[in-house]
Amino acid sequence: MTVTLIWIIVVLVAIGLYLSWTAGRLDRLHARLDASRAALDAQLLRRASVAQELATSGLLDPAASIVLYQAAHAARQAEEEQREVAESELSQALRAVFGEPEQVEELKAVPGGDEAAAELAAAVRRAPMARRFHNDSVRAVRALRRHRKVRWFRLAGHAPFPLTFEMDDEPPVALADRPGT
């Protein structure tokens, strides 16, 4: 009787330790998810800010400035439900304005244009990387949360099920291929 009770206690402690370890892992994944979402938000804000600053700088022709400003402003002001669409529209506007290498060369020829082009190129390249990191974090959290033990013992608590951030983040070819930036 005593031996059986000891084995039951050992098994329950082992299960408790395993569940505690799983809950800790899930908590770390959620923290990583929050950090990746903050990094994504920061990169998207930086991209929109740089685009908006360039649009108001007077370095671009008026039509390109208007297109870029409106898309960047919409991306910065978008509600969470519309953010993916607004960011995709900013990507499309960037491709429309800087789709050809000649358009980037014209910008670089203007005083201050080279720095502006380099800053925009860096922002345009970092946004897709931040999105990929975020979506990888989402996939890791989802994979663990799908396990039965996590669902049965409600180890995720009341945390919402994470969603990927899907947007058109294809950079303009003329900006994406800038060496040395």
PDB file of C-alpha atoms in Angstrom:
ATOM      1  CA  MET A   1       0.000   0.000   0.000  1.00  0.00           C
ATOM      2  CA  THR A   2       2.753   2.466   0.931  1.00  0.00           C
ATOM      3  CA  VAL A   3       4.810   1.594  -2.146  1.00  0.00           C
ATOM      4  CA  THR A   4       1.791   2.170  -4.382  1.00  0.00           C
ATOM      5  CA  LEU A   5       1.108   5.524  -2.726  1.00  0.00           C
ATOM      6  CA  ILE A   6       4.738   6.559  -3.203  1.00  0.00           C
ATOM      7  CA  TRP A   7       4.599   5.631  -6.901  1.00  0.00           C
ATOM      8  CA  ILE A   8       1.379   7.566  -7.362  1.00  0.00           C
ATOM      9  CA  ILE A   9       2.968  10.604  -5.720  1.00  0.00           C
ATOM     10  CA  VAL A  10       6.105  10.244  -7.882  1.00  0.00           C
ATOM     11  CA  VAL A  11       4.003  10.013 -11.055  1.00  0.00           C
ATOM     12  CA  LEU A  12       1.884  13.025 -10.067  1.00  0.00           C
ATOM     13  CA  VAL A  13       4.996  15.074  -9.269  1.00  0.00           C
ATOM     14  CA  ALA A  14       6.537  14.064 -12.619  1.00  0.00           C
ATOM     15  CA  ILE A  15       3.355  15.065 -14.463  1.00  0.00           C
ATOM     16  CA  GLY A  16       3.238  18.331 -12.537  1.00  0.00           C
ATOM     17  CA  LEU A  17       6.873  19.091 -13.379  1.00  0.00           C
ATOM     18  CA  TYR A  18       6.283  18.293 -17.041  1.00  0.00           C
ATOM     19  CA  LEU A  19       3.202  20.521 -17.188  1.00  0.00           C
ATOM     20  CA  SER A  20       5.069  23.284 -15.381  1.00  0.00           C
ATOM     21  CA  TRP A  21       7.949  23.033 -17.847  1.00  0.00           C
ATOM     22  CA  THR A  22       5.496  23.118 -20.783  1.00  0.00           C
ATOM     23  CA  ALA A  23       3.697  26.142 -19.321  1.00  0.00           C
ATOM     24  CA  GLY A  24       7.053  27.906 -18.881  1.00  0.00           C
ATOM     25  CA  ARG A  25       8.001  27.124 -22.457  1.00  0.00           C
ATOM     26  CA  LEU A  26       4.665  28.444 -23.675  1.00  0.00           C
ATOM     27  CA  ASP A  27       5.149  31.585 -21.606  1.00  0.00           C
ATOM     28  CA  ARG A  28       8.609  32.130 -23.143  1.00  0.00           C
ATOM     29  CA  LEU A  29       7.165  31.636 -26.624  1.00  0.00           C
ATOM     30  CA  HIS A  30       4.426  34.178 -25.893  1.00  0.00           C
ATOM     31  CA  ALA A  31       7.073  36.648 -24.672  1.00  0.00           C
ATOM     32  CA  ARG A  32       9.052  36.068 -27.862  1.00  0.00           C
ATOM     33  CA  LEU A  33       5.852  36.577 -29.850  1.00  0.00           C
ATOM     34  CA  ASP A  34       5.179  39.884 -28.096  1.00  0.00           C
ATOM     35  CA  ALA A  35       8.750  41.029 -28.761  1.00  0.00           C
ATOM     36  CA  SER A  36       8.565  40.059 -32.425  1.00  0.00           C
ATOM     37  CA  ARG A  37       5.254  41.900 -32.808  1.00  0.00           C
ATOM     38  CA  ALA A  38       6.755  45.013 -31.218  1.00  0.00           C
ATOM     39  CA  ALA A  39       9.741  44.769 -33.575  1.00  0.00           C
ATOM     40  CA  LEU A  40       7.411  44.349 -36.548  1.00  0.00           C
ATOM     41  CA  ASP A  41       5.351  47.360 -35.486  1.00  0.00           C
ATOM     42  CA  ALA A  42       8.534  49.407 -35.083  1.00  0.00           C
ATOM     43  CA  GLN A  43       9.851  48.430 -38.521  1.00  0.00           C
ATOM     44  CA  LEU A  44       6.528  49.129 -40.229  1.00  0.00           C
ATOM     45  CA  LEU A  45       6.294  52.480 -38.462  1.00  0.00           C
ATOM     46  CA  ARG A  46       9.866  53.293 -39.490  1.00  0.00           C
ATOM     47  CA  ARG A  47       9.127  52.363 -43.121  1.00  0.00           C
ATOM     48  CA  ALA A  48       5.987  54.518 -43.179  1.00  0.00           C
ATOM     49  CA  SER A  49       7.756  57.403 -41.428  1.00  0.00           C
ATOM     50  CA  VAL A  50      10.692  57.360 -43.830  1.00  0.00           C
ATOM     51  CA  ALA A  51       8.324  57.209 -46.801  1.00  0.00           C
ATOM     52  CA  GLN A  52       6.226  60.055 -45.401  1.00  0.00           C
ATOM     53  CA  GLU A  53       9.313  62.138 -44.665  1.00  0.00           C
ATOM     54  CA  LEU A  54      10.618  61.551 -48.190  1.00  0.00           C
ATOM     55  CA  ALA A  55       7.225  62.463 -49.661  1.00  0.00           C
ATOM     56  CA  THR A  56       7.207  65.805 -47.831  1.00  0.00           C
ATOM     57  CA  SER A  57      10.895  66.585 -48.424  1.00  0.00           C
ATOM     58  CA  GLY A  58      10.461  68.051 -51.894  1.00  0.00           C
ATOM     59  CA  LEU A  59      12.961  65.583 -53.356  1.00  0.00           C
ATOM     60  CA  LEU A  60      10.319  63.780 -55.408  1.00  0.00           C
ATOM     61  CA  ASP A  61       8.059  65.054 -58.151  1.00  0.00           C
ATOM     62  CA  PRO A  62       4.620  66.214 -56.920  1.00  0.00           C
ATOM     63  CA  ALA A  63       2.651  63.212 -58.213  1.00  0.00           C
ATOM     64  CA  ALA A  64       5.010  60.689 -56.614  1.00  0.00           C
ATOM     65  CA  SER A  65       5.008  62.722 -53.401  1.00  0.00           C
ATOM     66  CA  ILE A  66       1.212  62.643 -53.176  1.00  0.00           C
ATOM     67  CA  VAL A  67       0.968  58.909 -53.868  1.00  0.00           C
ATOM     68  CA  LEU A  68       3.695  58.091 -51.354  1.00  0.00           C
ATOM     69  CA  TYR A  69       2.409  60.481 -48.687  1.00  0.00           C
ATOM     70  CA  GLN A  70      -1.169  59.199 -48.840  1.00  0.00           C
ATOM     71  CA  ALA A  71      -0.097  55.555 -48.641  1.00  0.00           C
ATOM     72  CA  ALA A  72       2.361  56.215 -45.793  1.00  0.00           C
ATOM     73  CA  HIS A  73      -0.175  58.293 -43.873  1.00  0.00           C
ATOM     74  CA  ALA A  74      -2.827  55.596 -44.289  1.00  0.00           C
ATOM     75  CA  ALA A  75      -0.373  52.943 -43.047  1.00  0.00           C
ATOM     76  CA  ARG A  76       0.518  54.992 -39.959  1.00  0.00           C
ATOM     77  CA  GLN A  77      -3.122  55.753 -39.096  1.00  0.00           C
ATOM     78  CA  ALA A  78      -4.675  52.353 -39.914  1.00  0.00           C
ATOM     79  CA  GLU A  79      -6.677  50.532 -37.278  1.00  0.00           C
ATOM     80  CA  GLU A  80      -5.437  47.050 -36.377  1.00  0.00           C
ATOM     81  CA  GLU A  81      -8.088  45.340 -38.539  1.00  0.00           C
ATOM     82  CA  GLN A  82      -7.028  47.337 -41.618  1.00  0.00           C
ATOM     83  CA  ARG A  83      -3.293  47.444 -40.972  1.00  0.00           C
ATOM     84  CA  GLU A  84      -2.313  44.586 -43.292  1.00  0.00           C
ATOM     85  CA  VAL A  85      -4.183  46.179 -46.194  1.00  0.00           C
ATOM     86  CA  ALA A  86      -2.751  49.638 -45.530  1.00  0.00           C
ATOM     87  CA  GLU A  87       0.807  48.274 -45.281  1.00  0.00           C
ATOM     88  CA  SER A  88       0.301  46.354 -48.530  1.00  0.00           C
ATOM     89  CA  GLU A  89      -0.889  49.546 -50.207  1.00  0.00           C
ATOM     90  CA  LEU A  90       2.253  51.322 -48.982  1.00  0.00           C
ATOM     91  CA  SER A  91       4.357  48.545 -50.527  1.00  0.00           C
ATOM     92  CA  GLN A  92       2.490  48.991 -53.805  1.00  0.00           C
ATOM     93  CA  ALA A  93       3.004  52.762 -53.675  1.00  0.00           C
ATOM     94  CA  LEU A  94       6.724  52.295 -53.035  1.00  0.00           C
ATOM     95  CA  ARG A  95       6.952  49.973 -56.037  1.00  0.00           C
ATOM     96  CA  ALA A  96       5.028  52.472 -58.170  1.00  0.00           C
ATOM     97  CA  VAL A  97       7.282  55.380 -57.183  1.00  0.00           C
ATOM     98  CA  PHE A  98      10.591  53.479 -57.147  1.00  0.00           C
ATOM     99  CA  GLY A  99       9.884  50.650 -59.576  1.00  0.00           C
ATOM    100  CA  GLU A 100      12.662  51.552 -61.979  1.00  0.00           C
ATOM    101  CA  PRO A 101      16.350  52.112 -61.180  1.00  0.00           C
ATOM    102  CA  GLU A 102      16.173  55.422 -63.050  1.00  0.00           C
ATOM    103  CA  GLN A 103      13.696  56.746 -60.485  1.00  0.00           C
ATOM    104  CA  VAL A 104      16.108  55.961 -57.659  1.00  0.00           C
ATOM    105  CA  GLU A 105      19.008  57.496 -59.627  1.00  0.00           C
ATOM    106  CA  GLU A 106      16.971  60.694 -60.075  1.00  0.00           C
ATOM    107  CA  LEU A 107      16.403  60.812 -56.319  1.00  0.00           C
ATOM    108  CA  LYS A 108      20.103  60.236 -55.631  1.00  0.00           C
ATOM    109  CA  ALA A 109      21.042  63.073 -58.004  1.00  0.00           C
ATOM    110  CA  VAL A 110      19.158  65.621 -55.888  1.00  0.00           C
ATOM    111  CA  PRO A 111      21.099  67.059 -52.917  1.00  0.00           C
ATOM    112  CA  GLY A 112      20.233  64.916 -49.879  1.00  0.00           C
ATOM    113  CA  GLY A 113      18.659  62.290 -52.079  1.00  0.00           C
ATOM    114  CA  ASP A 114      21.387  59.713 -51.650  1.00  0.00           C
ATOM    115  CA  GLU A 115      20.906  59.634 -47.865  1.00  0.00           C
ATOM    116  CA  ALA A 116      17.131  59.540 -48.250  1.00  0.00           C
ATOM    117  CA  ALA A 117      17.353  56.655 -50.731  1.00  0.00           C
ATOM    118  CA  ALA A 118      19.702  54.727 -48.434  1.00  0.00           C
ATOM    119  CA  GLU A 119      17.430  55.233 -45.419  1.00  0.00           C
ATOM    120  CA  LEU A 120      14.344  54.173 -47.384  1.00  0.00           C
ATOM    121  CA  ALA A 121      16.139  51.126 -48.800  1.00  0.00           C
ATOM    122  CA  ALA A 122      17.136  50.018 -45.306  1.00  0.00           C
ATOM    123  CA  ALA A 123      13.595  50.477 -43.990  1.00  0.00           C
ATOM    124  CA  VAL A 124      12.103  48.657 -46.974  1.00  0.00           C
ATOM    125  CA  ARG A 125      14.442  45.673 -46.499  1.00  0.00           C
ATOM    126  CA  ARG A 126      13.945  45.374 -42.734  1.00  0.00           C
ATOM    127  CA  ALA A 127      10.142  45.245 -42.777  1.00  0.00           C
ATOM    128  CA  PRO A 128       9.903  41.838 -44.539  1.00  0.00           C
ATOM    129  CA  MET A 129      12.511  40.368 -42.188  1.00  0.00           C
ATOM    130  CA  ALA A 130      10.592  41.580 -39.139  1.00  0.00           C
ATOM    131  CA  ARG A 131       7.395  40.130 -40.582  1.00  0.00           C
ATOM    132  CA  ARG A 132       9.054  36.760 -41.180  1.00  0.00           C
ATOM    133  CA  PHE A 133      10.420  36.686 -37.608  1.00  0.00           C
ATOM    134  CA  HIS A 134       6.973  37.524 -36.247  1.00  0.00           C
ATOM    135  CA  ASN A 135       5.242  34.891 -38.367  1.00  0.00           C
ATOM    136  CA  ASP A 136       7.834  32.298 -37.291  1.00  0.00           C
ATOM    137  CA  SER A 137       7.065  33.146 -33.656  1.00  0.00           C
ATOM    138  CA  VAL A 138       3.351  32.782 -34.346  1.00  0.00           C
ATOM    139  CA  ARG A 139       3.918  29.359 -35.911  1.00  0.00           C
ATOM    140  CA  ALA A 140       5.948  28.193 -32.892  1.00  0.00           C
ATOM    141  CA  VAL A 141       3.256  29.311 -30.435  1.00  0.00           C
ATOM    142  CA  ARG A 142       0.500  27.752 -32.529  1.00  0.00           C
ATOM    143  CA  ALA A 143       2.366  24.446 -32.765  1.00  0.00           C
ATOM    144  CA  LEU A 144       2.694  24.187 -28.991  1.00  0.00           C
ATOM    145  CA  ARG A 145      -0.843  25.386 -28.309  1.00  0.00           C
ATOM    146  CA  ARG A 146      -2.263  22.677 -30.584  1.00  0.00           C
ATOM    147  CA  HIS A 147      -0.962  19.914 -28.316  1.00  0.00           C
ATOM    148  CA  ARG A 148      -3.651  18.171 -26.305  1.00  0.00           C
ATOM    149  CA  LYS A 149      -1.888  18.656 -22.983  1.00  0.00           C
ATOM    150  CA  VAL A 150      -1.867  22.429 -23.511  1.00  0.00           C
ATOM    151  CA  ARG A 151      -5.562  22.488 -24.407  1.00  0.00           C
ATOM    152  CA  TRP A 152      -6.699  20.032 -21.722  1.00  0.00           C
ATOM    153  CA  PHE A 153      -4.861  21.733 -18.893  1.00  0.00           C
ATOM    154  CA  ARG A 154      -5.447  25.237 -20.321  1.00  0.00           C
ATOM    155  CA  LEU A 155      -1.778  26.079 -20.086  1.00  0.00           C
ATOM    156  CA  ALA A 156      -2.198  29.060 -22.427  1.00  0.00           C
ATOM    157  CA  GLY A 157      -4.545  30.741 -19.985  1.00  0.00           C
ATOM    158  CA  HIS A 158      -6.639  33.449 -21.596  1.00  0.00           C
ATOM    159  CA  ALA A 159      -4.050  34.524 -24.167  1.00  0.00           C
ATOM    160  CA  PRO A 160      -5.631  35.018 -27.584  1.00  0.00           C
ATOM    161  CA  PHE A 161      -4.668  32.599 -30.336  1.00  0.00           C
ATOM    162  CA  PRO A 162      -1.894  34.359 -32.274  1.00  0.00           C
ATOM    163  CA  LEU A 163      -2.408  35.455 -35.868  1.00  0.00           C
ATOM    164  CA  THR A 164       0.189  35.871 -38.563  1.00  0.00           C
ATOM    165  CA  PHE A 165       0.683  39.259 -40.201  1.00  0.00           C
ATOM    166  CA  GLU A 166       0.062  38.832 -43.912  1.00  0.00           C
ATOM    167  CA  MET A 167       0.877  41.697 -46.223  1.00  0.00           C
ATOM    168  CA  ASP A 168       2.474  42.468 -49.553  1.00  0.00           C
ATOM    169  CA  ASP A 169       6.006  43.381 -48.522  1.00  0.00           C
ATOM    170  CA  GLU A 170       7.777  42.918 -51.832  1.00  0.00           C
ATOM    171  CA  PRO A 171      10.290  45.778 -51.985  1.00  0.00           C
ATOM    172  CA  PRO A 172      10.870  47.824 -55.113  1.00  0.00           C
ATOM    173  CA  VAL A 173      13.637  46.119 -57.081  1.00  0.00           C
ATOM    174  CA  ALA A 174      15.567  49.362 -57.415  1.00  0.00           C
ATOM    175  CA  LEU A 175      15.688  49.808 -53.626  1.00  0.00           C
ATOM    176  CA  ALA A 176      16.094  46.165 -52.639  1.00  0.00           C
ATOM    177  CA  ASP A 177      19.288  45.649 -54.601  1.00  0.00           C
ATOM    178  CA  ARG A 178      21.267  48.596 -53.223  1.00  0.00           C
ATOM    179  CA  PRO A 179      24.683  47.301 -52.209  1.00  0.00           C
ATOM    180  CA  GLY A 180      26.374  48.545 -49.084  1.00  0.00           C
ATOM    181  CA  THR A 181      23.295  49.804 -47.204  1.00  0.00           C
TER     182      THR A 181
END
